[in-house]
Coordinates of N, CA, C and O and ligand atoms in Angstrom, one line a residue:
M11 N -17.9 -8.9 18.4 CA -17.7 -8.3 17.4 C -18.7 -7.5 16.7 O -19.6 -8.0 17.6
H12 N -18.7 -6.4 16.4 CA -19.7 -5.4 16.1 C -20.1 -5.3 14.5 O -19.3 -5.0 13.6
L13 N -21.6 -5.2 14.4 CA -22.0 -4.7 13.2 C -21.8 -3.4 12.8 O -22.2 -2.4 13.2
L14 N -20.9 -3.5 11.4 CA -20.4 -2.1 10.9 C -21.4 -1.6 9.8 O -22.0 -0.2 10.1
C15 N -21.6 -2.5 8.7 CA -22.7 -2.1 8.0 C -23.0 -2.9 7.0 O -22.1 -4.0 6.6
S16 N -23.9 -3.3 6.4 CA -24.0 -4.0 5.3 C -23.4 -4.0 3.7 O -22.8 -2.5 3.7
L17 N -22.6 -4.7 3.3 CA -21.5 -4.4 2.4 C -22.0 -3.6 1.1 O -21.8 -2.9 0.5
D18 N -23.3 -3.7 0.7 CA -24.1 -2.9 -0.3 C -24.2 -1.4 -0.3 O -23.9 -0.7 -1.1
T19 N -23.3 -0.9 1.1 CA -23.8 0.5 1.7 C -22.4 1.2 1.2 O -21.9 2.0 1.5
L20 N -21.1 0.3 1.2 CA -20.0 0.5 0.9 C -19.3 0.0 -0.7 O -18.4 -1.3 -0.4
P21 N -20.0 0.4 -1.6 CA -19.5 0.2 -3.2 C -18.0 -0.2 -2.9 O -17.1 0.9 -2.7
A22 N -17.8 -0.8 -4.3 CA -15.8 -0.6 -4.5 C -15.5 0.8 -4.4 O -16.2 1.6 -5.4
D23 N -14.2 1.0 -4.2 CA -13.2 1.8 -4.4 C -14.2 3.5 -3.7 O -14.5 4.3 -4.4
T24 N -14.5 3.2 -2.7 CA -15.4 4.5 -1.7 C -14.8 4.6 -0.4 O -14.4 3.2 0.1
S25 N -15.1 5.4 0.3 CA -14.8 5.4 1.5 C -15.8 5.8 2.7 O -16.8 6.4 1.6
K26 N -16.4 5.4 3.8 CA -17.2 5.6 4.4 C -17.0 6.1 5.9 O -16.3 5.1 6.7
G27 N -17.3 7.4 6.6 CA -17.1 7.3 8.2 C -18.4 6.5 9.1 O -19.8 6.6 8.0
F28 N -17.9 6.2 10.2 CA -19.3 5.4 11.0 C -18.5 5.9 12.4 O -17.4 6.4 12.9
L29 N -19.9 6.1 13.1 CA -19.9 6.5 14.5 C -19.9 5.1 15.2 O -21.5 4.8 15.4
L30 N -19.3 4.7 16.1 CA -19.9 3.2 16.7 C -19.3 3.2 18.1 O -18.3 3.0 18.1
N31 N -20.5 2.9 19.3 CA -20.3 3.2 20.3 C -19.0 4.6 20.5 O -18.3 4.0 21.4
D32 N -19.4 5.5 20.0 CA -18.7 6.8 20.3 C -17.4 7.0 19.5 O -15.9 7.7 20.0
I33 N -16.9 5.4 18.7 CA -15.5 5.9 18.3 C -15.3 6.1 16.7 O -16.5 5.3 16.0
S34 N -15.0 6.7 16.1 CA -15.2 7.4 14.9 C -14.1 6.3 13.9 O -13.1 6.2 14.0
L35 N -14.4 5.7 13.0 CA -14.0 4.9 12.1 C -14.0 5.1 10.7 O -15.4 6.1 10.1
V36 N -13.3 5.1 9.9 CA -13.4 5.0 8.4 C -13.2 3.6 7.6 O -12.3 2.6 8.4
A37 N -14.1 3.2 6.9 CA -14.1 2.0 6.2 C -13.8 2.2 4.7 O -14.3 3.4 3.9
I38 N -12.9 1.5 4.3 CA -12.6 1.8 2.6 C -13.0 0.5 1.7 O -12.4 -0.6 2.6
N39 N -13.5 0.3 0.9 CA -13.7 -0.7 -0.2 C -12.7 -0.6 -0.9 O -12.7 -0.3 -1.6
K40 N -11.8 -1.4 -0.7 CA -10.7 -1.0 -2.0 C -11.0 -2.5 -3.3 O -10.0 -3.6 -2.3
H41 N -11.4 -2.3 -4.4 CA -11.1 -3.6 -4.9 C -12.2 -4.8 -4.4 O -11.6 -6.0 -4.6
G42 N -13.1 -4.6 -3.6 CA -13.5 -5.5 -2.7 C -13.1 -5.8 -1.7 O -14.0 -6.6 -0.8
N43 N -12.0 -5.3 -1.3 CA -11.6 -5.5 0.3 C -11.5 -4.5 0.9 O -11.3 -3.0 0.6
I44 N -12.5 -4.9 2.7 CA -12.5 -3.8 3.4 C -11.6 -3.5 4.2 O -10.8 -4.6 4.9
H45 N -11.5 -2.2 4.3 CA -10.0 -1.8 5.4 C -10.8 -0.8 6.4 O -11.5 -0.1 5.7
V46 N -10.7 -0.9 7.8 CA -10.9 -0.3 8.8 C -10.0 0.2 9.8 O -9.2 -0.4 10.0
Y47 N -9.9 1.6 9.6 CA -9.2 2.3 10.4 C -9.9 3.4 11.5 O -11.0 3.8 11.2
L48 N -9.4 3.6 12.4 CA -9.8 4.7 13.3 C -10.0 6.3 12.7 O -9.0 6.0 11.9
N49 N -11.0 6.8 12.8 CA -11.0 8.1 11.9 C -9.8 9.0 12.6 O -10.5 10.2 13.4
Q50 N -8.7 8.9 12.7 CA -7.8 9.9 13.4 C -6.1 10.1 13.0 O -6.0 8.9 12.8
C51 N -6.0 11.0 12.6 CA -4.6 11.3 11.8 C -3.7 11.2 13.1 O -3.5 11.9 14.1
P52 N -2.6 10.2 12.8 CA -1.4 10.1 13.8 C -0.6 11.5 14.2 O 0.3 11.6 15.1
H53 N -0.9 12.5 12.8 CA -0.2 13.6 12.8 C -0.5 14.5 14.3 O 0.2 14.7 15.0
R54 N -1.8 15.1 14.4 CA -2.4 15.5 14.9 C -3.4 15.2 15.9 O -4.2 15.7 16.9
G55 N -4.1 13.9 15.6 CA -4.8 13.4 16.2 C -6.2 13.7 16.2 O -7.4 13.4 16.7
V56 N -6.4 14.0 14.8 CA -7.8 14.7 14.2 C -8.5 13.9 13.4 O -7.6 13.0 13.0
P57 N -9.6 13.9 13.1 CA -10.2 13.1 12.2 C -9.7 13.8 10.8 O -9.5 15.0 10.3
L58 N -9.6 12.7 9.9 CA -9.4 12.7 8.5 C -9.8 13.2 7.4 O -9.3 14.0 6.5
E59 N -11.4 13.2 7.2 CA -12.0 13.3 6.3 C -12.4 15.3 6.1 O -12.2 15.8 7.0
W60 N -12.2 15.3 4.7 CA -12.5 17.1 4.6 C -14.2 17.4 4.1 O -14.7 18.3 4.2
Q61 N -14.8 16.0 4.1 CA -16.3 16.3 4.0 C -16.7 14.8 4.2 O -16.1 14.0 4.2
P62 N -17.9 14.6 5.0 CA -18.4 13.5 5.2 C -18.7 12.4 4.4 O -18.3 12.4 2.7
D63 N -17.6 11.3 4.6 CA -17.1 10.1 3.7 C -16.6 10.6 2.3 O -16.6 9.2 2.0
Q64 N -15.7 11.7 2.9 CA -14.4 12.1 1.8 C -12.9 11.2 2.2 O -12.7 12.4 3.8
F65 N -12.6 10.2 1.9 CA -11.5 10.2 2.8 C -10.2 9.8 1.9 O -9.2 9.9 2.3
L66 N -11.0 9.6 0.9 CA -9.8 9.3 -0.3 C -9.4 10.4 -1.0 O -9.9 11.4 -1.4
D67 N -8.1 10.6 -1.6 CA -7.4 11.0 -2.5 C -8.3 11.6 -4.2 O -8.9 10.7 -4.2
L68 N -7.8 12.5 -4.9 CA -8.5 12.5 -6.2 C -8.2 11.2 -6.9 O -9.6 10.9 -7.4
D69 N -7.2 10.3 -6.7 CA -7.3 8.9 -7.9 C -7.8 8.0 -6.7 O -8.1 6.5 -7.6
K70 N -7.9 8.0 -5.4 CA -8.6 6.9 -4.8 C -7.5 6.2 -4.5 O -7.6 4.5 -4.6
N71 N -6.5 6.2 -4.9 CA -5.2 5.4 -4.5 C -4.8 5.7 -3.1 O -3.9 4.5 -2.2
F72 N -5.3 6.4 -2.3 CA -4.5 6.7 -0.8 C -5.6 7.4 -0.1 O -6.5 7.8 -0.5
I73 N -6.0 7.1 1.2 CA -6.6 7.9 2.2 C -5.5 9.2 2.9 O -4.3 8.9 2.8
Q74 N -6.3 10.5 2.6 CA -5.8 11.4 2.7 C -6.1 12.4 3.7 O -7.3 12.4 4.0
C75 N -5.6 12.9 4.8 CA -5.5 13.7 5.5 C -6.0 15.0 5.1 O -5.2 15.5 4.8
A76 N -7.2 15.7 5.6 CA -7.7 16.9 5.1 C -7.1 18.1 5.4 O -6.6 18.8 4.9
T77 N -6.2 17.6 7.0 CA -5.7 19.0 8.0 C -4.4 19.3 7.3 O -4.0 20.8 6.6
H78 N -3.6 18.6 7.0 CA -2.1 18.6 6.1 C -1.8 18.0 4.7 O -1.0 17.8 4.4
G79 N -2.6 17.1 4.6 CA -2.5 16.4 3.5 C -1.7 15.0 3.6 O -1.5 14.7 2.5
A80 N -1.7 14.5 4.7 CA -0.8 13.2 4.6 C -1.8 12.2 4.0 O -2.8 12.1 4.0
L81 N -0.9 11.5 3.0 CA -1.2 10.3 2.4 C -0.9 9.0 3.0 O -0.4 8.9 3.2
F82 N -2.0 7.8 3.0 CA -2.0 6.9 4.2 C -2.1 5.6 2.8 O -3.1 5.8 2.1
R83 N -1.3 4.4 2.8 CA -1.7 3.6 2.0 C -3.3 2.5 2.9 O -3.1 2.7 3.7
I84 N -4.0 2.7 1.8 CA -5.5 1.9 1.8 C -4.8 0.5 2.9 O -5.9 0.0 3.5
E85 N -4.2 -0.2 2.2 CA -3.8 -1.7 2.4 C -3.5 -2.0 4.1 O -3.9 -2.6 4.5
D86 N -2.5 -0.9 4.3 CA -1.8 -0.5 5.6 C -2.2 0.2 6.5 O -1.9 0.4 7.6
G87 N -2.2 1.5 6.6 CA -2.6 2.8 7.1 C -1.0 3.4 6.9 O -1.1 4.1 7.8
E88 N -0.4 3.1 5.9 CA 1.1 3.6 6.6 C 1.1 4.7 6.0 O 0.9 5.0 4.7
C89 N 2.0 6.2 6.5 CA 1.8 7.1 6.3 C 3.4 7.4 5.2 O 4.1 6.9 5.6
I90 N 2.7 7.5 3.6 CA 3.8 7.4 2.5 C 4.2 9.0 2.0 O 5.3 8.8 1.4
A91 N 3.1 9.8 2.7 CA 3.9 11.4 2.1 C 3.3 12.4 3.2 O 2.0 11.9 3.8
G92 N 3.5 13.3 3.1 CA 2.9 14.4 4.4 C 4.2 14.8 5.6 O 5.0 14.0 5.4
P93 N 3.4 14.8 6.4 CA 4.1 15.7 7.6 C 4.6 14.6 8.9 O 5.5 14.7 9.8
C94 N 3.9 13.0 8.7 CA 4.1 11.9 9.5 C 4.9 10.9 8.9 O 4.1 9.7 8.9
P95 N 5.6 11.2 7.8 CA 6.1 9.7 7.0 C 6.2 8.4 8.4 O 6.9 8.6 8.8
G96 N 5.7 7.1 8.0 CA 6.0 5.7 8.7 C 4.9 6.0 9.6 O 5.1 4.7 10.3
E97 N 4.5 6.6 10.1 CA 3.1 6.4 11.3 C 2.3 5.9 10.8 O 1.8 6.0 9.3
M98 N 1.2 5.5 11.4 CA 0.4 4.5 10.7 C -0.8 4.9 11.5 O -1.0 5.1 12.5
L99 N -2.2 4.8 10.7 CA -3.3 4.9 11.2 C -3.5 3.1 11.9 O -3.2 2.4 11.6
T100 N -4.6 3.6 12.9 CA -5.0 2.6 13.8 C -6.0 1.7 13.0 O -6.9 2.0 12.8
S101 N -5.5 0.8 12.9 CA -6.3 -0.6 12.0 C -7.0 -1.0 13.2 O -6.9 -1.9 14.2
I102 N -8.6 -1.8 12.1 CA -9.8 -2.0 13.1 C -9.2 -3.3 12.4 O -9.9 -3.5 11.2
A103 N -9.7 -4.4 12.8 CA -9.9 -6.4 12.6 C -11.2 -5.9 11.5 O -12.4 -5.3 12.9
S104 N -11.5 -6.4 11.0 CA -12.9 -7.0 10.0 C -12.7 -8.1 9.7 O -12.1 -8.4 9.3
K105 N -14.1 -8.6 9.7 CA -14.3 -9.5 8.6 C -16.0 -9.0 8.0 O -16.8 -8.5 8.0
I106 N -16.3 -9.9 6.7 CA -17.4 -10.0 6.1 C -17.8 -11.4 6.4 O -17.4 -12.7 6.0
E107 N -19.4 -11.2 6.6 CA -19.7 -12.5 6.6 C -21.1 -11.8 6.2 O -22.0 -11.0 6.7
Q108 N -21.7 -13.1 5.3 CA -23.0 -12.8 4.8 C -23.7 -11.7 4.2 O -24.7 -11.1 4.6
G109 N -22.7 -10.9 3.8 CA -23.1 -9.8 2.9 C -23.0 -8.3 4.2 O -23.1 -7.2 3.9
Q110 N -22.4 -8.9 5.7 CA -22.3 -7.4 6.4 C -20.4 -7.8 7.2 O -19.8 -8.2 7.0
V111 N -20.4 -6.3 7.2 CA -19.1 -6.1 7.8 C -19.4 -5.7 9.2 O -20.2 -5.0 9.4
W112 N -18.2 -6.4 9.7 CA -18.1 -6.4 10.9 C -16.5 -6.2 11.7 O -15.4 -6.5 10.8
V113 N -16.7 -5.6 12.7 CA -15.5 -4.9 13.3 C -15.4 -5.4 14.7 O -16.3 -5.6 15.3
N114 N -14.1 -5.5 14.8 CA -13.6 -5.5 16.1 C -13.1 -4.2 17.2 O -11.9 -3.7 16.7
L115 N -14.1 -3.9 18.0 CA -13.4 -2.4 18.0 C -12.5 -2.5 19.6 O -12.4 -3.6 20.1
P116 N -11.7 -1.5 19.3 CA -10.7 -1.4 20.7 C -11.1 -1.5 22.0 O -12.4 -0.7 22.0
C117 N -10.6 -1.9 23.1 CA -11.3 -1.7 24.3 C -11.6 -0.4 24.6 O -10.4 0.6 24.4
T118 N -11.7 0.6 25.1 CA -12.7 2.0 26.0 C -12.3 2.0 27.1 O -12.8 1.0 28.0
Ligands
FES210 S1 -3.3 16.3 10.8 FE1 -3.4 14.9 9.1 S2 -1.7 15.7 8.5 FE2 -1.4 16.9 10.0

């Protein structure tokens, strides 16, 4: 596994972008649970954020793609509104150990 960040740098209900081994990732802390996805919209394959580390909609309930506004559930990455309903963000396995977030990167 690869070290992503310290849990302290990802407070509850925030999102953050990372570049790890040339792979662009987004991590979200929702109520203390960490969810990590590839930073790539399944609609057109582009990065999701509208500004650095801004991946969530205004209410912080969904991940929102900046390009056409698709909304993805934070818990499983499924698109529930927008141009690609039912499509999924690519989930990255993660775990928290001793205050650090670790991820299992896909093979490149
Ligand atoms: S590229 Fe993300 S919704 Fe179109």
